[in-house]
PDB file of C-alpha atoms and ligand atoms in Angstrom:
ATOM      1  CA  MET A   1     106.364 109.475 132.591  1.00  0.00           C
ATOM      2  CA  ALA A   2     107.943 107.458 129.807  1.00  0.00           C
ATOM      3  CA  THR A   3     110.043 104.502 130.901  1.00  0.00           C
ATOM      4  CA  ALA A   4     113.383 103.705 129.291  1.00  0.00           C
ATOM      5  CA  ALA A   5     111.848 100.666 127.624  1.00  0.00           C
ATOM      6  CA  ALA A   6     109.002 102.727 126.185  1.00  0.00           C
ATOM      7  CA  LEU A   7     111.476 105.258 124.807  1.00  0.00           C
ATOM      8  CA  VAL A   8     113.519 102.532 123.153  1.00  0.00           C
ATOM      9  CA  ALA A   9     110.376 101.058 121.625  1.00  0.00           C
ATOM     10  CA  THR A  10     109.183 104.471 120.418  1.00  0.00           C
ATOM     11  CA  SER A  11     112.463 105.335 118.741  1.00  0.00           C
ATOM     12  CA  LEU A  12     112.572 101.888 117.117  1.00  0.00           C
ATOM     13  CA  LEU A  13     109.108 102.338 115.706  1.00  0.00           C
ATOM     14  CA  ALA A  14     110.036 105.784 114.397  1.00  0.00           C
ATOM     15  CA  THR A  15     113.080 104.268 112.677  1.00  0.00           C
ATOM     16  CA  LEU A  16     110.883 101.544 111.273  1.00  0.00           C
ATOM     17  CA  LEU A  17     108.366 103.993 109.847  1.00  0.00           C
ATOM     18  CA  LEU A  18     111.189 106.067 108.348  1.00  0.00           C
ATOM     19  CA  LEU A  19     112.477 102.896 106.743  1.00  0.00           C
ATOM     20  CA  LEU A  20     109.035 102.281 105.325  1.00  0.00           C
ATOM     21  CA  ALA A  21     108.617 105.839 104.117  1.00  0.00           C
ATOM     22  CA  GLY A  22     112.058 105.643 102.518  1.00  0.00           C
ATOM     23  CA  GLY A  23     110.945 102.673 100.466  1.00  0.00           C
ATOM     24  CA  ALA A  24     109.602 104.903  97.665  1.00  0.00           C
ATOM     25  CA  SER A  25     106.501 103.360  96.141  1.00  0.00           C
ATOM     26  CA  ALA A  26     107.308  99.721  96.911  1.00  0.00           C
ATOM     27  CA  ALA A  27     105.161  98.029  99.515  1.00  0.00           C
ATOM     28  CA  THR A  28     106.953  96.786 102.599  1.00  0.00           C
ATOM     29  CA  LEU A  29     106.241  94.225 105.270  1.00  0.00           C
ATOM     30  CA  ALA A  30     107.698  95.284 108.598  1.00  0.00           C
ATOM     31  CA  LEU A  31     107.951  92.813 111.453  1.00  0.00           C
ATOM     32  CA  TYR A  32     108.332  94.167 114.956  1.00  0.00           C
ATOM     33  CA  ASN A  33     108.939  92.043 118.053  1.00  0.00           C
ATOM     34  CA  LYS A  34     107.565  93.656 121.210  1.00  0.00           C
ATOM     35  CA  CYS A  35     107.600  90.349 123.108  1.00  0.00           C
ATOM     36  CA  GLY A  36     109.911  89.947 126.082  1.00  0.00           C
ATOM     37  CA  GLU A  37     111.533  86.971 124.310  1.00  0.00           C
ATOM     38  CA  THR A  38     112.977  86.324 120.892  1.00  0.00           C
ATOM     39  CA  VAL A  39     110.456  85.470 118.182  1.00  0.00           C
ATOM     40  CA  TRP A  40     111.417  83.588 115.023  1.00  0.00           C
ATOM     41  CA  PRO A  41     108.984  84.853 112.368  1.00  0.00           C
ATOM     42  CA  GLY A  42     108.031  82.417 109.621  1.00  0.00           C
ATOM     43  CA  ILE A  43     106.869  83.601 106.192  1.00  0.00           C
ATOM     44  CA  GLN A  44     105.197  81.106 103.857  1.00  0.00           C
ATOM     45  CA  PRO A  45     104.395  82.237 100.308  1.00  0.00           C
ATOM     46  CA  GLY A  46     101.171  81.243  98.549  1.00  0.00           C
ATOM     47  CA  ALA A  47     101.420  78.705  95.715  1.00  0.00           C
ATOM     48  CA  GLY A  48     103.828  79.938  93.047  1.00  0.00           C
ATOM     49  CA  LYS A  49     104.839  83.056  94.984  1.00  0.00           C
ATOM     50  CA  GLU A  50     108.363  84.089  95.944  1.00  0.00           C
ATOM     51  CA  ILE A  51     109.981  82.946  99.216  1.00  0.00           C
ATOM     52  CA  LEU A  52     110.827  86.103 101.194  1.00  0.00           C
ATOM     53  CA  ALA A  53     113.717  86.360 103.667  1.00  0.00           C
ATOM     54  CA  ARG A  54     114.452  82.614 103.309  1.00  0.00           C
ATOM     55  CA  GLY A  55     111.046  81.958 104.858  1.00  0.00           C
ATOM     56  CA  GLY A  56     112.105  82.669 108.427  1.00  0.00           C
ATOM     57  CA  PHE A  57     114.654  84.240 110.715  1.00  0.00           C
ATOM     58  CA  GLN A  58     115.354  85.296 114.273  1.00  0.00           C
ATOM     59  CA  LEU A  59     114.007  88.574 115.645  1.00  0.00           C
ATOM     60  CA  ALA A  60     115.295  89.691 119.063  1.00  0.00           C
ATOM     61  CA  PRO A  61     113.042  91.534 121.557  1.00  0.00           C
ATOM     62  CA  ASN A  62     112.362  95.183 120.635  1.00  0.00           C
ATOM     63  CA  ARG A  63     113.813  94.711 117.169  1.00  0.00           C
ATOM     64  CA  ALA A  64     112.158  95.312 113.833  1.00  0.00           C
ATOM     65  CA  THR A  65     112.996  94.418 110.280  1.00  0.00           C
ATOM     66  CA  SER A  66     111.396  95.270 106.978  1.00  0.00           C
ATOM     67  CA  ILE A  67     111.062  93.229 103.811  1.00  0.00           C
ATOM     68  CA  ARG A  68     110.087  94.427 100.348  1.00  0.00           C
ATOM     69  CA  LEU A  69     106.799  92.930  99.133  1.00  0.00           C
ATOM     70  CA  PRO A  70     106.621  91.985  95.432  1.00  0.00           C
ATOM     71  CA  THR A  71     103.496  93.119  93.550  1.00  0.00           C
ATOM     72  CA  GLY A  72     100.792  90.446  93.669  1.00  0.00           C
ATOM     73  CA  TRP A  73     102.541  88.494  96.425  1.00  0.00           C
ATOM     74  CA  SER A  74     100.486  86.376  98.780  1.00  0.00           C
ATOM     75  CA  GLY A  75     101.390  84.473 101.880  1.00  0.00           C
ATOM     76  CA  ARG A  76     101.214  84.197 105.615  1.00  0.00           C
ATOM     77  CA  VAL A  77     103.362  85.290 108.524  1.00  0.00           C
ATOM     78  CA  TRP A  78     103.478  83.715 111.964  1.00  0.00           C
ATOM     79  CA  GLY A  79     105.692  83.814 115.027  1.00  0.00           C
ATOM     80  CA  ARG A  80     107.695  80.859 116.307  1.00  0.00           C
ATOM     81  CA  GLN A  81     108.564  80.792 119.976  1.00  0.00           C
ATOM     82  CA  GLY A  82     110.896  78.829 122.202  1.00  0.00           C
ATOM     83  CA  CYS A  83     113.238  77.855 119.380  1.00  0.00           C
ATOM     84  CA  SER A  84     116.768  76.578 119.500  1.00  0.00           C
ATOM     85  CA  PHE A  85     118.858  75.979 116.399  1.00  0.00           C
ATOM     86  CA  ASP A  86     122.385  74.740 115.837  1.00  0.00           C
ATOM     87  CA  ALA A  87     124.963  76.538 113.683  1.00  0.00           C
ATOM     88  CA  ALA A  88     123.520  74.836 110.583  1.00  0.00           C
ATOM     89  CA  GLY A  89     120.039  76.223 111.343  1.00  0.00           C
ATOM     90  CA  ARG A  90     118.614  72.854 112.458  1.00  0.00           C
ATOM     91  CA  GLY A  91     116.630  72.546 115.652  1.00  0.00           C
ATOM     92  CA  LYS A  92     113.073  73.041 116.770  1.00  0.00           C
ATOM     93  CA  CYS A  93     110.561  75.487 118.169  1.00  0.00           C
ATOM     94  CA  ALA A  94     108.024  75.021 120.952  1.00  0.00           C
ATOM     95  CA  THR A  95     105.353  76.628 118.738  1.00  0.00           C
ATOM     96  CA  GLY A  96     105.028  77.327 115.019  1.00  0.00           C
ATOM     97  CA  ASP A  97     107.907  75.002 114.077  1.00  0.00           C
ATOM     98  CA  CYS A  98     108.475  74.564 110.318  1.00  0.00           C
ATOM     99  CA  GLY A  99     110.039  71.113 110.155  1.00  0.00           C
ATOM    100  CA  GLY A 100     112.937  71.947 112.453  1.00  0.00           C
ATOM    101  CA  ALA A 101     114.477  74.594 110.207  1.00  0.00           C
ATOM    102  CA  LEU A 102     115.512  78.160 111.047  1.00  0.00           C
ATOM    103  CA  TYR A 103     114.896  79.137 107.404  1.00  0.00           C
ATOM    104  CA  CYS A 104     111.453  77.741 106.585  1.00  0.00           C
ATOM    105  CA  ASN A 105     112.118  78.065 102.829  1.00  0.00           C
ATOM    106  CA  GLY A 106     108.474  77.823 101.828  1.00  0.00           C
ATOM    107  CA  ALA A 107     107.287  75.446 104.559  1.00  0.00           C
ATOM    108  CA  GLY A 108     104.459  76.441 106.883  1.00  0.00           C
ATOM    109  CA  GLY A 109     104.312  76.313 110.660  1.00  0.00           C
ATOM    110  CA  THR A 110     102.866  73.526 112.784  1.00  0.00           C
ATOM    111  CA  PRO A 111      99.563  74.633 114.329  1.00  0.00           C
ATOM    112  CA  PRO A 112      98.594  76.156 116.618  1.00  0.00           C
ATOM    113  CA  ALA A 113      99.898  79.439 115.280  1.00  0.00           C
ATOM    114  CA  THR A 114      98.324  82.871 114.936  1.00  0.00           C
ATOM    115  CA  LEU A 115      98.540  83.789 111.243  1.00  0.00           C
ATOM    116  CA  ALA A 116      98.748  87.152 109.485  1.00  0.00           C
ATOM    117  CA  GLU A 117      97.543  86.494 105.931  1.00  0.00           C
ATOM    118  CA  ILE A 118      98.116  88.814 102.967  1.00  0.00           C
ATOM    119  CA  THR A 119      97.062  88.743  99.327  1.00  0.00           C
ATOM    120  CA  LEU A 120      98.472  91.793  97.580  1.00  0.00           C
ATOM    121  CA  ALA A 121      96.841  93.465  94.602  1.00  0.00           C
ATOM    122  CA  GLY A 122      98.301  92.445  91.264  1.00  0.00           C
ATOM    123  CA  THR A 123      97.386  95.739  89.586  1.00  0.00           C
ATOM    124  CA  PRO A 124      97.304  99.363  90.795  1.00  0.00           C
ATOM    125  CA  THR A 125      93.494  99.513  90.735  1.00  0.00           C
ATOM    126  CA  ALA A 126      92.947  96.235  92.610  1.00  0.00           C
ATOM    127  CA  LEU A 127      92.896  95.875  96.403  1.00  0.00           C
ATOM    128  CA  ASP A 128      95.111  94.129  98.946  1.00  0.00           C
ATOM    129  CA  PHE A 129      93.288  91.620 101.166  1.00  0.00           C
ATOM    130  CA  TYR A 130      94.567  90.742 104.627  1.00  0.00           C
ATOM    131  CA  ASP A 131      93.473  89.301 107.934  1.00  0.00           C
ATOM    132  CA  VAL A 132      94.720  87.790 111.149  1.00  0.00           C
ATOM    133  CA  SER A 133      93.442  84.231 111.434  1.00  0.00           C
ATOM    134  CA  LEU A 134      92.867  81.854 114.332  1.00  0.00           C
ATOM    135  CA  VAL A 135      91.663  79.090 112.013  1.00  0.00           C
ATOM    136  CA  ASP A 136      94.957  77.256 112.762  1.00  0.00           C
ATOM    137  CA  GLY A 137      94.801  78.204 116.444  1.00  0.00           C
ATOM    138  CA  TYR A 138      96.787  80.745 118.431  1.00  0.00           C
ATOM    139  CA  ASN A 139     100.272  80.967 119.867  1.00  0.00           C
ATOM    140  CA  VAL A 140     101.281  84.633 120.145  1.00  0.00           C
ATOM    141  CA  ALA A 141      99.429  87.966 119.999  1.00  0.00           C
ATOM    142  CA  ILE A 142      99.726  89.676 116.605  1.00  0.00           C
ATOM    143  CA  ALA A 143      98.628  93.119 115.423  1.00  0.00           C
ATOM    144  CA  MET A 144      98.631  93.883 111.716  1.00  0.00           C
ATOM    145  CA  ALA A 145      98.405  97.534 110.748  1.00  0.00           C
ATOM    146  CA  PRO A 146      98.345  99.052 107.285  1.00  0.00           C
ATOM    147  CA  TYR A 147     100.697 101.959 106.657  1.00  0.00           C
ATOM    148  CA  HIS A 148     100.064 104.556 103.946  1.00  0.00           C
ATOM    149  CA  GLY A 149      96.960 102.693 102.776  1.00  0.00           C
ATOM    150  CA  SER A 150      93.475 103.926 102.012  1.00  0.00           C
ATOM    151  CA  GLY A 151      89.943 102.597 101.776  1.00  0.00           C
ATOM    152  CA  ALA A 152      86.903 102.203 104.032  1.00  0.00           C
ATOM    153  CA  ASN A 153      88.070  98.743 105.181  1.00  0.00           C
ATOM    154  CA  CYS A 154      91.739  99.663 105.506  1.00  0.00           C
ATOM    155  CA  ARG A 155      92.367  99.364 109.249  1.00  0.00           C
ATOM    156  CA  ALA A 156      94.156  97.300 111.868  1.00  0.00           C
ATOM    157  CA  ALA A 157      93.535  93.563 112.138  1.00  0.00           C
ATOM    158  CA  GLY A 158      94.839  91.363 114.896  1.00  0.00           C
ATOM    159  CA  CYS A 159      94.496  89.101 117.826  1.00  0.00           C
ATOM    160  CA  VAL A 160      96.094  91.323 120.411  1.00  0.00           C
ATOM    161  CA  SER A 161      94.967  89.693 123.642  1.00  0.00           C
ATOM    162  CA  ASP A 162      96.472  86.666 125.334  1.00  0.00           C
ATOM    163  CA  LEU A 163      94.271  83.813 124.157  1.00  0.00           C
ATOM    164  CA  ASN A 164      96.553  81.301 125.907  1.00  0.00           C
ATOM    165  CA  SER A 165      95.338  82.602 129.262  1.00  0.00           C
ATOM    166  CA  VAL A 166      91.670  81.883 128.412  1.00  0.00           C
ATOM    167  CA  CYS A 167      92.241  78.731 126.353  1.00  0.00           C
ATOM    168  CA  PRO A 168      89.893  75.836 127.311  1.00  0.00           C
ATOM    169  CA  ALA A 169      91.869  72.896 128.755  1.00  0.00           C
ATOM    170  CA  GLY A 170      90.902  70.650 125.830  1.00  0.00           C
ATOM    171  CA  LEU A 171      92.543  72.994 123.345  1.00  0.00           C
ATOM    172  CA  ALA A 172      95.601  74.031 125.339  1.00  0.00           C
ATOM    173  CA  VAL A 173      99.131  73.109 124.264  1.00  0.00           C
ATOM    174  CA  ARG A 174     101.461  73.136 127.235  1.00  0.00           C
ATOM    175  CA  GLY A 175     105.186  73.762 127.301  1.00  0.00           C
ATOM    176  CA  GLY A 176     106.681  73.119 130.688  1.00  0.00           C
ATOM    177  CA  ASN A 177     104.011  74.331 133.092  1.00  0.00           C
ATOM    178  CA  LYS A 178     102.485  77.068 130.981  1.00  0.00           C
ATOM    179  CA  VAL A 179     100.091  77.208 128.054  1.00  0.00           C
ATOM    180  CA  VAL A 180     102.093  78.096 124.929  1.00  0.00           C
ATOM    181  CA  GLY A 181      99.352  77.643 122.355  1.00  0.00           C
ATOM    182  CA  CYS A 182      95.630  77.184 121.895  1.00  0.00           C
ATOM    183  CA  ARG A 183      94.508  74.738 119.206  1.00  0.00           C
ATOM    184  CA  SER A 184      91.461  75.252 117.057  1.00  0.00           C
ATOM    185  CA  ALA A 185      88.471  73.102 118.040  1.00  0.00           C
ATOM    186  CA  CYS A 186      88.787  71.463 114.597  1.00  0.00           C
ATOM    187  CA  ALA A 187      92.390  70.406 115.285  1.00  0.00           C
ATOM    188  CA  ALA A 188      91.567  69.248 118.822  1.00  0.00           C
ATOM    189  CA  TYR A 189      88.324  67.349 118.175  1.00  0.00           C
ATOM    190  CA  GLY A 190      88.076  66.910 114.404  1.00  0.00           C
ATOM    191  CA  ASN A 191      84.258  67.188 114.246  1.00  0.00           C
ATOM    192  CA  ALA A 192      82.807  68.242 110.880  1.00  0.00           C
ATOM    193  CA  GLU A 193      80.924  70.988 112.742  1.00  0.00           C
ATOM    194  CA  TYR A 194      84.167  72.557 114.026  1.00  0.00           C
ATOM    195  CA  CYS A 195      86.084  71.942 110.778  1.00  0.00           C
ATOM    196  CA  CYS A 196      83.315  73.167 108.434  1.00  0.00           C
ATOM    197  CA  THR A 197      83.510  69.958 106.417  1.00  0.00           C
ATOM    198  CA  GLY A 198      80.938  67.360 105.262  1.00  0.00           C
ATOM    199  CA  GLN A 199      77.387  68.527 105.935  1.00  0.00           C
ATOM    200  CA  PHE A 200      78.885  71.660 107.522  1.00  0.00           C
ATOM    201  CA  GLY A 201      80.954  72.478 104.437  1.00  0.00           C
ATOM    202  CA  GLY A 202      79.729  75.944 103.509  1.00  0.00           C
ATOM    203  CA  PRO A 203      79.123  79.430 104.854  1.00  0.00           C
ATOM    204  CA  GLN A 204      75.396  78.721 105.372  1.00  0.00           C
ATOM    205  CA  GLN A 205      76.051  75.352 107.032  1.00  0.00           C
ATOM    206  CA  CYS A 206      78.993  76.209 109.266  1.00  0.00           C
ATOM    207  CA  LYS A 207      77.946  78.485 112.113  1.00  0.00           C
ATOM    208  CA  PRO A 208      79.918  79.859 115.044  1.00  0.00           C
ATOM    209  CA  THR A 209      80.398  77.352 117.875  1.00  0.00           C
ATOM    210  CA  ASN A 210      81.060  77.910 121.553  1.00  0.00           C
ATOM    211  CA  TYR A 211      84.792  77.561 120.755  1.00  0.00           C
ATOM    212  CA  SER A 212      84.881  79.989 117.840  1.00  0.00           C
ATOM    213  CA  ARG A 213      82.791  82.434 119.931  1.00  0.00           C
ATOM    214  CA  LEU A 214      85.358  82.232 122.710  1.00  0.00           C
ATOM    215  CA  PHE A 215      88.116  83.055 120.166  1.00  0.00           C
ATOM    216  CA  LYS A 216      86.035  85.880 118.718  1.00  0.00           C
ATOM    217  CA  ARG A 217      85.339  87.346 122.141  1.00  0.00           C
ATOM    218  CA  ALA A 218      89.054  87.404 122.959  1.00  0.00           C
ATOM    219  CA  CYS A 219      90.020  88.609 119.485  1.00  0.00           C
ATOM    220  CA  PRO A 220      87.193  90.475 117.728  1.00  0.00           C
ATOM    221  CA  LYS A 221      89.517  91.684 114.950  1.00  0.00           C
ATOM    222  CA  ALA A 222      90.625  88.193 113.935  1.00  0.00           C
ATOM    223  CA  TYR A 223      89.136  85.495 111.756  1.00  0.00           C
ATOM    224  CA  SER A 224      87.929  82.856 114.221  1.00  0.00           C
ATOM    225  CA  TYR A 225      86.784  79.901 112.084  1.00  0.00           C
ATOM    226  CA  ALA A 226      86.671  78.860 108.429  1.00  0.00           C
ATOM    227  CA  TYR A 227      83.453  80.737 107.591  1.00  0.00           C
ATOM    228  CA  ASP A 228      83.695  83.615 110.013  1.00  0.00           C
ATOM    229  CA  ASP A 229      81.983  86.883 109.174  1.00  0.00           C
ATOM    230  CA  PRO A 230      83.719  88.144 106.024  1.00  0.00           C
ATOM    231  CA  THR A 231      84.112  91.562 107.700  1.00  0.00           C
ATOM    232  CA  SER A 232      87.157  90.031 109.434  1.00  0.00           C
ATOM    233  CA  ILE A 233      88.891  90.253 106.048  1.00  0.00           C
ATOM    234  CA  LEU A 234      90.157  93.766 105.431  1.00  0.00           C
ATOM    235  CA  THR A 235      91.176  95.572 102.257  1.00  0.00           C
ATOM    236  CA  CYS A 236      93.519  98.444 101.438  1.00  0.00           C
ATOM    237  CA  SER A 237      94.532 100.209  98.288  1.00  0.00           C
ATOM    238  CA  SER A 238      97.274  98.609  96.233  1.00  0.00           C
ATOM    239  CA  GLY A 239     100.804  99.573  97.323  1.00  0.00           C
ATOM    240  CA  THR A 240     100.012  99.698 101.045  1.00  0.00           C
ATOM    241  CA  SER A 241     102.722  98.627 103.498  1.00  0.00           C
ATOM    242  CA  TYR A 242     101.994  96.518 106.572  1.00  0.00           C
ATOM    243  CA  VAL A 243     103.427  96.360 110.073  1.00  0.00           C
ATOM    244  CA  VAL A 244     103.042  93.019 111.857  1.00  0.00           C
ATOM    245  CA  THR A 245     103.757  93.371 115.581  1.00  0.00           C
ATOM    246  CA  PHE A 246     104.226  90.407 117.919  1.00  0.00           C
ATOM    247  CA  CYS A 247     102.968  91.016 121.501  1.00  0.00           C
ATOM    248  CA  PRO A 248     101.672  94.486 120.553  1.00  0.00           C
ATOM    249  CA  HIS A 249     100.394  95.322 124.026  1.00  0.00           C
ATOM    250  CA  ARG A 250     103.549  94.568 125.915  1.00  0.00           C
ATOM    251  CA  ARG A 251     105.550  97.588 127.077  1.00  0.00           C
TER     252      ARG A 251
HETATM  253  C1  LIG B   1      81.358  73.512 123.968  1.00  0.00           C
HETATM  254  O1  LIG B   1      80.251  72.694 123.708  1.00  0.00           O
HETATM  255  C2  LIG B   1      80.532  71.315 123.827  1.00  0.00           C
HETATM  256  C3  LIG B   1      79.313  70.539 123.345  1.00  0.00           C
HETATM  257  O2  LIG B   1      78.122  71.091 123.846  1.00  0.00           O
HETATM  258  C4  LIG B   1      80.904  71.006 125.284  1.00  0.00           C
HETATM  259  O3  LIG B   1      81.188  69.645 125.443  1.00  0.00           O
HETATM  260  C5  LIG B   1      82.130  71.819 125.643  1.00  0.00           C
HETATM  261  O4  LIG B   1      82.469  71.661 127.001  1.00  0.00           O
HETATM  262  C6  LIG B   1      81.893  73.328 125.371  1.00  0.00           C
HETATM  263  N1  LIG B   1      83.156  74.001 125.561  1.00  0.00           N
HETATM  264  C7  LIG B   1      83.263  75.252 126.006  1.00  0.00           C
HETATM  265  C8  LIG B   1      84.648  75.800 126.115  1.00  0.00           C
HETATM  266  O5  LIG B   1      82.301  75.928 126.316  1.00  0.00           O
END
């Protein structure tokens, strides 16, 4: 039997997909918050690319929003949690903070933060590349699903399980008495082996470690360290839209 909450979520998603379908040929990025709490998404463009939606905003539980994606755009999306801002948009977030601003305006988030990364095709025959990355650690579960895309590697990416609950103590970031984020082993310990630098600076030299394996086990569809298996990077036909869902498994 469907619960009231599930019905609300279902009708919201239907509205969201209609919104996407209504967007003619333009690609869209939809952000959907299924978490029990507000999430403040951050969107950082790649070098020289346009700032979308002022780089960040507030997204209440069970709400979705969609943003038009310019051709050839690249950038990353993450979720900020536990934020409070004043009327001028100044404040801070417990995770993913972008310099204390509500509107990140091109700034990135402080790790650890789960990242959804996108590089859109610049021409109709080229491909979009995207992945969900744990290279900067983890804060919130993210699913990233293509919509109206095609190709053999056009499928859902994500880190949909709660990595905070299995985070080794040495990597955990605590807020109050709970774990709110899980740092990468590189950020926590700084060894060349974990960071893929120095003598470990290459795909042949930098192998999975016990930490990256733990991330990969929890999140097989995410990119777990700098030289993870390239199959974690997915591709879709140009013009595909994407839905990024925070806390996808929560009902
Ligand atoms: C990973 O390996 C290092 C070095 O062998 C060890 O000190 C650490 O406790 C291990 N951590 C986990 C989470 O297995």
